[in-house]
Coordinates of C-alpha atoms and ligand atoms in Angstrom, one line a residue:
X5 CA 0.0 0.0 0.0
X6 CA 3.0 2.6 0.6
X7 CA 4.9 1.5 -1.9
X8 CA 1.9 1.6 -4.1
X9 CA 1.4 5.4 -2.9
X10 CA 4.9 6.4 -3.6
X11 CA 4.8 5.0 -7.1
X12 CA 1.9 6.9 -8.0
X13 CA 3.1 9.8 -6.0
X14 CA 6.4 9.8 -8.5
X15 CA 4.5 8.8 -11.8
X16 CA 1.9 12.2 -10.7
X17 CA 5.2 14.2 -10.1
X18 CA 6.8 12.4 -13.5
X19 CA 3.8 13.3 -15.6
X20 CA 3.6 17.4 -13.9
X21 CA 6.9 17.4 -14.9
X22 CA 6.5 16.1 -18.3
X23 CA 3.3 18.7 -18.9
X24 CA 5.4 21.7 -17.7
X25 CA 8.4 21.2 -20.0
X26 CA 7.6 22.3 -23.2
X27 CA 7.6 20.5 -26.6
X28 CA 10.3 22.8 -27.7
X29 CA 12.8 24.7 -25.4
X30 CA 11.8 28.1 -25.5
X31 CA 14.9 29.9 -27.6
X32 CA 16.1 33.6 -26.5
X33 CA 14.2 36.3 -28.0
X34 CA 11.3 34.1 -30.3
X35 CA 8.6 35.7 -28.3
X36 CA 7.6 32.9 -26.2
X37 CA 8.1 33.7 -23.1
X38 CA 6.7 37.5 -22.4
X39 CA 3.2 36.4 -23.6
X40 CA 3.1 33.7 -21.0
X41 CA 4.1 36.3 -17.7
X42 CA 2.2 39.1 -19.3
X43 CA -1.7 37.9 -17.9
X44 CA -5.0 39.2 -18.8
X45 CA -5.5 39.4 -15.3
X46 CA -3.0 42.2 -14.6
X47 CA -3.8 44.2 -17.8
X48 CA -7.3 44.2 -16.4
X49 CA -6.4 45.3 -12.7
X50 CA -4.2 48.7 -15.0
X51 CA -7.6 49.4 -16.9
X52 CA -9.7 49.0 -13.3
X53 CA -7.4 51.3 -12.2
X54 CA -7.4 53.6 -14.5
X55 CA -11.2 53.3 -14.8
X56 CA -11.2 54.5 -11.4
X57 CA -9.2 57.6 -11.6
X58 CA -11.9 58.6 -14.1
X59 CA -14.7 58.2 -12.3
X60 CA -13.2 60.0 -9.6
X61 CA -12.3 63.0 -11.5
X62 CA -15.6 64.0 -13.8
X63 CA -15.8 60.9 -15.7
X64 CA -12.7 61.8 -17.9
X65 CA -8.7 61.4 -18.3
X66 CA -8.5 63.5 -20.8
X67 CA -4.8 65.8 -21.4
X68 CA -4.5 68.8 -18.8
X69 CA -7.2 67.5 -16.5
X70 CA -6.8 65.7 -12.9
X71 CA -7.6 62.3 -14.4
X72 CA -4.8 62.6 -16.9
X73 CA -2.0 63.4 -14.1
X74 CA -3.3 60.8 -12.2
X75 CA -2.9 58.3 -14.9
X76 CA 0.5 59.2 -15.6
X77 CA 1.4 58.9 -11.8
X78 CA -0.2 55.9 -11.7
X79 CA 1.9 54.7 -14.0
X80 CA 5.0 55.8 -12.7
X81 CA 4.3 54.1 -9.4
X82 CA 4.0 50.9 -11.2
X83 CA 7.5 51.4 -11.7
X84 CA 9.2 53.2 -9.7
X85 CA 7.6 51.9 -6.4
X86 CA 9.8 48.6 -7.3
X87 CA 12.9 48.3 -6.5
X88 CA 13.6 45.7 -9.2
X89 CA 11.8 47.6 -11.9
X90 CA 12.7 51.0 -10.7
X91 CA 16.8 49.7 -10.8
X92 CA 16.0 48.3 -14.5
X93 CA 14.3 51.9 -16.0
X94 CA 14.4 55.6 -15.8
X95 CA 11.5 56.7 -15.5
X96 CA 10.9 60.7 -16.9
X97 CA 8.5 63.3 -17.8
X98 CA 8.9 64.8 -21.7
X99 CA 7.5 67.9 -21.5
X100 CA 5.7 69.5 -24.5
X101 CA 3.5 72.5 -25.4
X102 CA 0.1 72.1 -27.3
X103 CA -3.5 74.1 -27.5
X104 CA -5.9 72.8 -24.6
X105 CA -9.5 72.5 -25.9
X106 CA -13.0 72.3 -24.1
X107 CA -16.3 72.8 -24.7
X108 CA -17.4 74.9 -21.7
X109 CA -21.3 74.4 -22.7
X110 CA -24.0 72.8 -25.4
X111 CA -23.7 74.5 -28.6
X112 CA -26.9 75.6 -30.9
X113 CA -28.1 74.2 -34.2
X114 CA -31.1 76.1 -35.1
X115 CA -32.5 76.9 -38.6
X116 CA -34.4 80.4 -38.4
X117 CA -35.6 80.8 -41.6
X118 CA -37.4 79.5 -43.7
X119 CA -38.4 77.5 -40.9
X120 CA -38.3 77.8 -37.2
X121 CA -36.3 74.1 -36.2
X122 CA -33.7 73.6 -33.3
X123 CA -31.7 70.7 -33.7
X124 CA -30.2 68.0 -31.3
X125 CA -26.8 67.7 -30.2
X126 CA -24.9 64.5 -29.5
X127 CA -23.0 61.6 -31.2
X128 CA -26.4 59.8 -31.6
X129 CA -28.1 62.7 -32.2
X130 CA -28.0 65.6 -35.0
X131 CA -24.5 67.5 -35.1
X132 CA -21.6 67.7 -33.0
X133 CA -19.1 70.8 -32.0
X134 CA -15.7 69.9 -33.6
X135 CA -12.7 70.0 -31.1
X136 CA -10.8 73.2 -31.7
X137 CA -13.8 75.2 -32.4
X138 CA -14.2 78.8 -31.3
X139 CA -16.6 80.6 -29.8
X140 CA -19.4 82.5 -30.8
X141 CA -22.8 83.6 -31.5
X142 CA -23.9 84.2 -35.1
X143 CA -27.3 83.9 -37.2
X144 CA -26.7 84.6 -40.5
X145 CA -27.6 82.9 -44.0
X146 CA -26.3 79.8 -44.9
X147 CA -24.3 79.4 -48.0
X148 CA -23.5 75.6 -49.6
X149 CA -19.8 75.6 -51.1
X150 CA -19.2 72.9 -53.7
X151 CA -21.2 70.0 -51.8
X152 CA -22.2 68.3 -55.0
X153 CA -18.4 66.5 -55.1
X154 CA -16.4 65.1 -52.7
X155 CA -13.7 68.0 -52.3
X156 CA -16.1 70.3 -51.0
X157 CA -14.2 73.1 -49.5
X158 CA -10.7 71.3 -50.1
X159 CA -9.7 74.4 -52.4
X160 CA -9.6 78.6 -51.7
X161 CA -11.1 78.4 -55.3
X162 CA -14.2 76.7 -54.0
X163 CA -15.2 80.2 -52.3
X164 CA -14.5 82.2 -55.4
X165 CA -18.4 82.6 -55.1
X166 CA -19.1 82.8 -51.4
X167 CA -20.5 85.7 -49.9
X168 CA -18.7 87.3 -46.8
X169 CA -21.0 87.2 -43.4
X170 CA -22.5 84.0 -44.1
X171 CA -22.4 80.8 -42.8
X172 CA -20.7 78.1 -44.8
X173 CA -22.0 74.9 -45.5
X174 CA -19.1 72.2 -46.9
X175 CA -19.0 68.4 -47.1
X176 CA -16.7 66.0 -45.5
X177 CA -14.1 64.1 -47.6
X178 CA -11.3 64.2 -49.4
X179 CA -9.1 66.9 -47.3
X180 CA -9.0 67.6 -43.3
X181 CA -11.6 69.5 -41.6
X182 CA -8.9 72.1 -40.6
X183 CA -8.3 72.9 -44.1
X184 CA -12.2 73.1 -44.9
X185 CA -12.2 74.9 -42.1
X186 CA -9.7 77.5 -42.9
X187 CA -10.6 78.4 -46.3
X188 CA -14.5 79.2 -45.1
X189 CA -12.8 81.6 -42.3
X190 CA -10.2 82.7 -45.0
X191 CA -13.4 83.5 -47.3
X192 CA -15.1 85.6 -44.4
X193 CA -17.4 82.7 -43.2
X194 CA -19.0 83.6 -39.4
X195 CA -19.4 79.6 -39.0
X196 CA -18.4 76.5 -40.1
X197 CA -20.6 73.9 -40.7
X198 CA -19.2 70.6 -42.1
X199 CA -21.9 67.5 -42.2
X200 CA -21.2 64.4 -43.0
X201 CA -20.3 62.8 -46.5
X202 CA -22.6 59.4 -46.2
X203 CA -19.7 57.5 -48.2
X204 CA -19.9 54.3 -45.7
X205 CA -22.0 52.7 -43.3
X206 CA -19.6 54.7 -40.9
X207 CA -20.2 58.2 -42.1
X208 CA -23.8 59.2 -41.8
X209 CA -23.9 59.9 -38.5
X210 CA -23.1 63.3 -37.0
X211 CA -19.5 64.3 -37.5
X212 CA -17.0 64.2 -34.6
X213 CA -13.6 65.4 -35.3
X214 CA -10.7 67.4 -34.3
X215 CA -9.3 70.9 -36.7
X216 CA -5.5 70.0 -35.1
X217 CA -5.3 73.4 -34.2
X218 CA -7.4 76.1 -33.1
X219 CA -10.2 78.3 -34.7
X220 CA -11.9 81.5 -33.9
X221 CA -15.2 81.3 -35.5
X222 CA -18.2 78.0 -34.5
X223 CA -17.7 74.5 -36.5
X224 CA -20.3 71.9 -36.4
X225 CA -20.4 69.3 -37.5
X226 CA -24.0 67.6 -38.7
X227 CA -24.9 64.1 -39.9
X228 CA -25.1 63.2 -43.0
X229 CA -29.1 63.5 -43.2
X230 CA -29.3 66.8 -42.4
X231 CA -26.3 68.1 -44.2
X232 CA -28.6 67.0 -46.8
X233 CA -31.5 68.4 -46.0
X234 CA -29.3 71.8 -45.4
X235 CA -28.0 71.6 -48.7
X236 CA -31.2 71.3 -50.6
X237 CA -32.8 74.3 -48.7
X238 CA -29.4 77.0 -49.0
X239 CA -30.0 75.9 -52.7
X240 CA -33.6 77.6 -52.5
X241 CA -32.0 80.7 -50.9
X242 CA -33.7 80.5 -47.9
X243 CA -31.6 79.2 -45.4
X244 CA -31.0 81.2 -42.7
X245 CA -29.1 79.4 -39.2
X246 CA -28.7 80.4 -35.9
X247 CA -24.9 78.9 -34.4
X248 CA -23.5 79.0 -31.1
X249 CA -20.2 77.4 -29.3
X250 CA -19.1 77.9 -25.9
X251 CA -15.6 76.4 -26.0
X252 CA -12.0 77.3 -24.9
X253 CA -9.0 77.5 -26.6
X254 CA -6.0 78.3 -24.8
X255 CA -2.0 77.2 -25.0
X256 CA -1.0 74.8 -22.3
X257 CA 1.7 72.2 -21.6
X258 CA 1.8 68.7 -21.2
X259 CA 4.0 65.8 -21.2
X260 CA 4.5 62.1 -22.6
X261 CA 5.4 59.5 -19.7
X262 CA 8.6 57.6 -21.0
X263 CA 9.8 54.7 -19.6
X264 CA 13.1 53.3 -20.5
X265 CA 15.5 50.6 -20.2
X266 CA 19.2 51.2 -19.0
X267 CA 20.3 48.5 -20.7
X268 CA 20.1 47.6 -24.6
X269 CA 22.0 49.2 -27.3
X270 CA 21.1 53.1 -27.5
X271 CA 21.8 53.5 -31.5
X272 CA 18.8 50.7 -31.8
X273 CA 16.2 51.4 -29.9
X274 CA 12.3 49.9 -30.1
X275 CA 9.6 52.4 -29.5
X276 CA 6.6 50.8 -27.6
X277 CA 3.9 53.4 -27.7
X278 CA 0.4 53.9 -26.7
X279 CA -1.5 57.1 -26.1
X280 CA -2.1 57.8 -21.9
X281 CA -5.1 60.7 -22.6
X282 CA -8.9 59.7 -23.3
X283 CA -11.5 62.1 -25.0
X284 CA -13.2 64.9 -22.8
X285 CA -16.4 62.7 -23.4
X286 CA -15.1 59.4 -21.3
X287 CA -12.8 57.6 -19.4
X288 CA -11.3 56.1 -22.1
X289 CA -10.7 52.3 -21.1
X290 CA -11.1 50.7 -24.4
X291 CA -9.5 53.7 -26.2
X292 CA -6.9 53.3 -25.1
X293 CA -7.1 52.0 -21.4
X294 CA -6.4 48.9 -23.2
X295 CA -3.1 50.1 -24.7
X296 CA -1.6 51.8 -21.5
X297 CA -2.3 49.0 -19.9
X298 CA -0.9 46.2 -21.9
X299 CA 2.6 48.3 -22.6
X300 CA 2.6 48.7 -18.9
X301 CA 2.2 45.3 -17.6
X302 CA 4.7 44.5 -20.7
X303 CA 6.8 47.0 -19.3
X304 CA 6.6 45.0 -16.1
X305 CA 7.7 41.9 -17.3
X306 CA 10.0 42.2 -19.5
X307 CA 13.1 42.1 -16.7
X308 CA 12.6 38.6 -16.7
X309 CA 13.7 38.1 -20.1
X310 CA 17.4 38.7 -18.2
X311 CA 20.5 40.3 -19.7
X312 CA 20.3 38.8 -22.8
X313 CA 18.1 41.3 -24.0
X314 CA 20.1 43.2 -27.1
X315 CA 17.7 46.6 -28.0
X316 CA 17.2 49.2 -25.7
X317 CA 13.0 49.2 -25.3
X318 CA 11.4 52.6 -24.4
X319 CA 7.8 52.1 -23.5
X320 CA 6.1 55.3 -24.5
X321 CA 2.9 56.8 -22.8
X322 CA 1.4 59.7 -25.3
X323 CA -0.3 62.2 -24.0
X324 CA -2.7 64.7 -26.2
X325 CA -3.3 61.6 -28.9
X326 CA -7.0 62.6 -29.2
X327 CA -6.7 66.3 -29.8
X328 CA -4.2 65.2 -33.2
X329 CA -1.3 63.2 -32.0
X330 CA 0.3 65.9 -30.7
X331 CA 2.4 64.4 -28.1
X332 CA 3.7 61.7 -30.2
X333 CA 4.1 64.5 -32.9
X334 CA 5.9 67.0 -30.4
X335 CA 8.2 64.0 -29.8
X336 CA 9.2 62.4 -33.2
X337 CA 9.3 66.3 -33.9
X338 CA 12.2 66.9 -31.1
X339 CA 14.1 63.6 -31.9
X340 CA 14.0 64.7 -35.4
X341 CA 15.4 68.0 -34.7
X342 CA 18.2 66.7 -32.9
X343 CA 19.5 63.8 -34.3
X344 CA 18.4 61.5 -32.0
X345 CA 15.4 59.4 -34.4
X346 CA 18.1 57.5 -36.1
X347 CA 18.4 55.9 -33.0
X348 CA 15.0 54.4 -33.4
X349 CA 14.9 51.0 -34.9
X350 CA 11.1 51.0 -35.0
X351 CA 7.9 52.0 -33.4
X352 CA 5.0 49.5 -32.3
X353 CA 1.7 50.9 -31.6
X354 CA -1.1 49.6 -29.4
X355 CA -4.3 51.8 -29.5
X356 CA -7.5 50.2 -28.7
X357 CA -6.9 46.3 -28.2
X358 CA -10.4 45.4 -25.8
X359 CA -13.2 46.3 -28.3
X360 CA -16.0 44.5 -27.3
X361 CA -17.0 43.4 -30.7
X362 CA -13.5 43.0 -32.3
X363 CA -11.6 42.2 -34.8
X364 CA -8.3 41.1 -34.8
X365 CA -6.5 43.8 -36.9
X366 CA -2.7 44.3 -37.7
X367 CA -1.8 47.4 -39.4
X368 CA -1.1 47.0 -43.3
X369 CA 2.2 47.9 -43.3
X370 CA 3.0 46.9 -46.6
X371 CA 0.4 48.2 -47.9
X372 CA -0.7 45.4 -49.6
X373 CA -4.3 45.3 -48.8
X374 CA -4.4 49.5 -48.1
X375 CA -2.7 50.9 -51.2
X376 CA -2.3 54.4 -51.0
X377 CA -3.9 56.9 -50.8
X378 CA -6.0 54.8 -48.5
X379 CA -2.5 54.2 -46.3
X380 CA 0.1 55.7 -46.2
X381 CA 3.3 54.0 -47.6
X382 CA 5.1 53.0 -45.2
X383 CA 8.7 53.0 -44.5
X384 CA 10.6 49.8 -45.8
X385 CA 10.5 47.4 -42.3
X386 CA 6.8 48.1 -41.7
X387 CA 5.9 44.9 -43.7
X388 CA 8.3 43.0 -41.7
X389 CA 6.7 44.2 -38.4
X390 CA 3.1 43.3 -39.8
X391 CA 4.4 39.8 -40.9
X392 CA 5.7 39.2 -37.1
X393 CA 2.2 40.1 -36.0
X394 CA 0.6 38.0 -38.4
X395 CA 2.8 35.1 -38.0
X396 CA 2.1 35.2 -34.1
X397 CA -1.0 34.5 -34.6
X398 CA -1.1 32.4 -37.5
X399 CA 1.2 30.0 -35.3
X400 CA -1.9 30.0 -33.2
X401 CA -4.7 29.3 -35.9
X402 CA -6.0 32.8 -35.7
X403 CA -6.9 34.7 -38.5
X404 CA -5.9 38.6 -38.7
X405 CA -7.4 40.8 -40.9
X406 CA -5.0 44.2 -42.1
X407 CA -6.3 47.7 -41.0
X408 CA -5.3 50.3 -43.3
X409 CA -1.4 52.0 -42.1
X410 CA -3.3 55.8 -42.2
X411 CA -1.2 57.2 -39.5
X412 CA -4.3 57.8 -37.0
X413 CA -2.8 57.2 -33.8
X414 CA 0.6 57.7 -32.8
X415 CA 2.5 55.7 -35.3
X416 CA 1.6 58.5 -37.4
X417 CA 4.9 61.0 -36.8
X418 CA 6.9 57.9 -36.8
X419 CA 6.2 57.2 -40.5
X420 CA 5.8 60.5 -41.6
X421 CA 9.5 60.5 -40.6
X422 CA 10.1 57.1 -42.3
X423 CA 10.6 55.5 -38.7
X424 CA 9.6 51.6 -39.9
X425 CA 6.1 50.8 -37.3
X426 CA 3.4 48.8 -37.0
X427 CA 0.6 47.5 -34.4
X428 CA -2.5 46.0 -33.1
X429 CA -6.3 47.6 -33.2
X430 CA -9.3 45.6 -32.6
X431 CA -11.6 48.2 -34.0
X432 CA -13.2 51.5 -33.4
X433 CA -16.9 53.0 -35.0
X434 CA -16.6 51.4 -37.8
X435 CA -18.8 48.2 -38.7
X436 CA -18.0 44.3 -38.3
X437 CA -19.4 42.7 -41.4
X438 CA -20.6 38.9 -42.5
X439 CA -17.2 37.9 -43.0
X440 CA -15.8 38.9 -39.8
X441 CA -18.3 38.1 -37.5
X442 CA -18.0 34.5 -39.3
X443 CA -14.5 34.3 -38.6
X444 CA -14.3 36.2 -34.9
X445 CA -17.7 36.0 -33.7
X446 CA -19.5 39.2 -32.1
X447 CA -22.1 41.3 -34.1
X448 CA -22.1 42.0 -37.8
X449 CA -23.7 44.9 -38.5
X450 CA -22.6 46.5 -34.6
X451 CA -19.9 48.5 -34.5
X452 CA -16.6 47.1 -33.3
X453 CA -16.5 49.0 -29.9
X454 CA -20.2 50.8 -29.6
X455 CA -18.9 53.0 -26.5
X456 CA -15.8 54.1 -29.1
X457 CA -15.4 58.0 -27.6
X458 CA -18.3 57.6 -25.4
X459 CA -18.9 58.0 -21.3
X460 CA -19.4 54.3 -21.6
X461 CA -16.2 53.4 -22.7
X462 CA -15.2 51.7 -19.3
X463 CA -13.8 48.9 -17.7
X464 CA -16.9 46.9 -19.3
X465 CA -16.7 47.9 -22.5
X466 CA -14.1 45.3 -23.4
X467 CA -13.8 42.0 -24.4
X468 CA -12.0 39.4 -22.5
X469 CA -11.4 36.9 -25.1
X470 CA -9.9 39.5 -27.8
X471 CA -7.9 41.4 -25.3
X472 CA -6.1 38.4 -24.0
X473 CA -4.9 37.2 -28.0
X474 CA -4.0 40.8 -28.6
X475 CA -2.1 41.4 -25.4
X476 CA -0.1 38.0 -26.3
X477 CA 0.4 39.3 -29.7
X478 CA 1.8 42.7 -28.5
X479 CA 3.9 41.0 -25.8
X480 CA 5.4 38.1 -28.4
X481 CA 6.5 41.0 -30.7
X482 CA 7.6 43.1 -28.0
X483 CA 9.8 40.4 -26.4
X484 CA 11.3 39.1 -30.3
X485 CA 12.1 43.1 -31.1
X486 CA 13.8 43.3 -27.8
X487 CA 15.9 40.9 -28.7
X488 CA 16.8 41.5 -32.5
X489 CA 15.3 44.4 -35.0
X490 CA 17.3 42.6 -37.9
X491 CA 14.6 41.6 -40.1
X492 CA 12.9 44.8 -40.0
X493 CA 16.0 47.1 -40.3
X494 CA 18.8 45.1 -41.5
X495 CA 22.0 45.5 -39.9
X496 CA 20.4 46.7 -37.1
X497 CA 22.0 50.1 -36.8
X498 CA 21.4 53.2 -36.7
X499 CA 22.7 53.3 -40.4
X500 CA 20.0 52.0 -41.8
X501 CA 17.2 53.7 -40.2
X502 CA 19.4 56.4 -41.6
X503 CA 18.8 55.1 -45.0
X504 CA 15.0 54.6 -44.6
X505 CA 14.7 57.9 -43.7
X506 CA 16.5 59.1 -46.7
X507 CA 14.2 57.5 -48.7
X508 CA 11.4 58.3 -46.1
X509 CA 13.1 62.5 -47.1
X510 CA 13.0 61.6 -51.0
X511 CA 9.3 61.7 -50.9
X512 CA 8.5 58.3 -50.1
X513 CA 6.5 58.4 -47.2
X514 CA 3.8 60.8 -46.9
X515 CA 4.2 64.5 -45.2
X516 CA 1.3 65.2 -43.5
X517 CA -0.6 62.2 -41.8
X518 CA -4.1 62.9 -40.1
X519 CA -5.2 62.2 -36.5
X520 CA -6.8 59.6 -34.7
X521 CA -10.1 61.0 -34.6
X522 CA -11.8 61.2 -38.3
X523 CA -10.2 64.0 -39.8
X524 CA -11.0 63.9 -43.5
Ligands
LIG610 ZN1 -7.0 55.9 -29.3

């Protein structure tokens, strides 16, 4: 009987052992190992967290408020409240100046003539204020420039035949808001109003958007239907509109959160970014609670990999993503000035990984599925970064689907400066279809994350499931780029980010990218 026991006792202990050793020894740097220490659980606790700190501080962590210092000094502590971690990073503050935005009060829609109708405001609703929009007070006749094609407003010559005083009435599409927006003020417009374009399933609905820098006269921004309706009533002559905005406009300063390892070669260094700031409208967990929180419990983990690691890894919190990117921008901007981006061997993104109804999405990198103008091109090495993604998973039996490379989060700077990136997103407002939900599961039809910019974007608005492959993706690539950058720049040096930035200077990557929210 006690011999018995101990020989089961040894086969139990034989067969544990046997089912913890893996098939294959786990080799230094092929992104086996972070994805196993990096837990769902612990990426969940950073976005409970952070949820918290939002609803403790107006339901918002968005850049120059309370909940957005909080954030970053909550993630600080994560670090630097360990000795371990705290003895492996630095830990610092990158400081950088940007216009603060708020809408201090509802705005007015109201048509006065030929009819007597007030309209609703609200992202479910009839129009929305664009961010950067001034203040004002104006009823005036309404004045439709060019919205018959899809460049509406795009050129000073759309105006040749606007009349100063009025209020002008332009369709989305084609160019940014802010330069829509600048050739109605430029023309002597009082307002701005720029409705929606109707082109997709994801563009009917009121528009919500940023100008990237501020204005001084109203901008609105209706849906699609009543653009529409607008339109066909300023053609009769008859439109007359009542506008007002209550907002604020004023320079400010900020600051990115960087965290960084001592060790790792300096002339090669992998950029692990995701944006720390929500919108003014809600906490933010999904966009990109998600994000902060995976880089950071990466961040976290990634000591264990030991001194083997080769590539400095400097884990990047952006502040001021949703007003335009600017913290990211201010930053590639300053490393750019000084010299100091050749150093980077390439950025990965994370924003938005939870969505409730996602998708697994890498960005197209090499633009194979995206061809410009729908991406931008992207600097040689991108295509290498979305075939490590895609390989992760495929290893898996997990389909990916390619997002187009636009440059709307904080990758954006990085390619505009042909700094090689790429990333995970599992879906914003737009729409899952057949296909996907067939493949993934969730809602076709729905939108991928229905709180996307929304007071209900928190810690529910998420899905387990999805998060947990994504955050295993992110951590795989992390950990492999940590180890060796050679199949996305080469020799690995600072040399030949130098050259892909030449070509990146030649005209090869694209100049001006636009920002996270819809901007065209
Ligand atoms: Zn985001």
């Amino acid at each position: 009987m006690r011999r018995s026991v101990i020989a089961a006792s040894l086969l139990a202990l034989l067969l544990a052992l046997a089912a913890a050793a893996p098939a294959v020894a786990a080799a230094p740097g092929d992104g086996s190992r972070l994805p196993k220490w990096v837990k769902l659980e612990n990426v969940r606790k950073h976005q409970k967290a952070l949820d918290d700190i939002g609803a403790a501080n107006g339901g918002t962590r968005q850049v120059g408020t309370p909940g957005y210092e909080i954030s970053a000094k909550y993630v600080e502590k994560q670090i630097t409240r360990d000795k371990e971690l705290s003895e492996y990073y630095t830990v610092r503050r990158d400081p950088f100046d940007y216009n603060f935005y708020e809408q201090r009060g509802p705005s007015t829609l109201a048509q006065t003539q030929p009819d007597q109708v007030t309209y609703t405001e609200g992202a479910t609703a009839d129009y929305q204020t664009l961010t950067y929009s001034g203040s004002g007070d104006v009823t005036a006749t309404a004045q439709a420039v060019d919205t018959t094609v899809a460049d509406s407003g795009c050129e000073a010559a759309d105006f040749a035949g606007f009349t100063a005083g009025r209020i002008a009435l332009v369709k989305r599409g084609t160019c940014t808001f802010q330069v829509k927006a600048a050739n109605a003020q430029a023309a002597g417009a009082v307002a701005v109003v720029i409705f929606n374009d109707g082109a997709d399933p994801t563009r009917t609905g009121p528009v919500a958007g940023t100008l990237g820098r501020p204005f001084t006269i109203p901008v609105l921004g209706p849906s699609f239907a009543l653009g529409s309706q607008l339109v066909t009533l300023a053609a009769a002559g008859t439109l007359q509109l009542h506008v007002v905005t209550n907002t604020l406009n004023e320079p400010r300063s900020s600051f990115n959160v960087l965290v960084e390892s001592k060790a790792g070669a300096a002339d090669n260094v992998v950029v692990v970014g995701a944006h720390l700031d929500s919108v003014p409208a809600g906490p933010g967990i999904n966009d990109n609670g998600s994000g902060t929180a995976t880089i950071l419990e990466i961040a976290k983990q990634l000591p264990r990999l030991g001194n083997k690691v080769k590539n400095k890894v400097r884990f990047a919190f952006w502040g001021a993503e949703e007003l335009g990117l600017l913290g990211s921008t201010a930053y590639v901007t300053e490393l750019a000035g000084n010299g100091e981006l050749a150093n980077v061997a390439l950025n990965l993104n994370f924003d938005m990984l939870g969505s409730p109804n996602f998708v697994r999405f890498v960005y197209d990198g090499d633009n194979s599925a995206f061809p410009p103008p729908a991406s931008t091109p992207g600097p040689p090495g991108s295509g290498a970064i979305e075939k490590a993604f895609v390989d992760y998973f495929g290893g898996r039996g997990l389909q990916t689907d390619p997002t187009a490379f636009n440059g709307r989060s904080d990758y954006g700077p990085f390619i505009a400066q042909g700094v090689p990136a790429g990333g995970l997103f599992s879906g914003a407002e737009g729409v899952k279809t057949d296909e996907q939900a067939a493949v993934y599961g969730g809602s076709a039809g729905q939108a991928y994350d229905p709180c996307y910019h929304q007071a209900c974007d928190t810690f529910s608005n998420n899905s387990d499931p999805g998060l947990d492959q994504l955050v295993d993706g992110a951590a795989s690539v992390v950990e492999q780029y940590a180890y060796s950058t050679v199949t996305v720049n080469g020799a690995a040096s600072r040399r030949a980010v130098a050259a892909a930035q030449a070509r990146a200077a030649a005209g090869q990557a694209a100049p001006e990218f636009v920002g996270h929210l819809l901007q065209r």
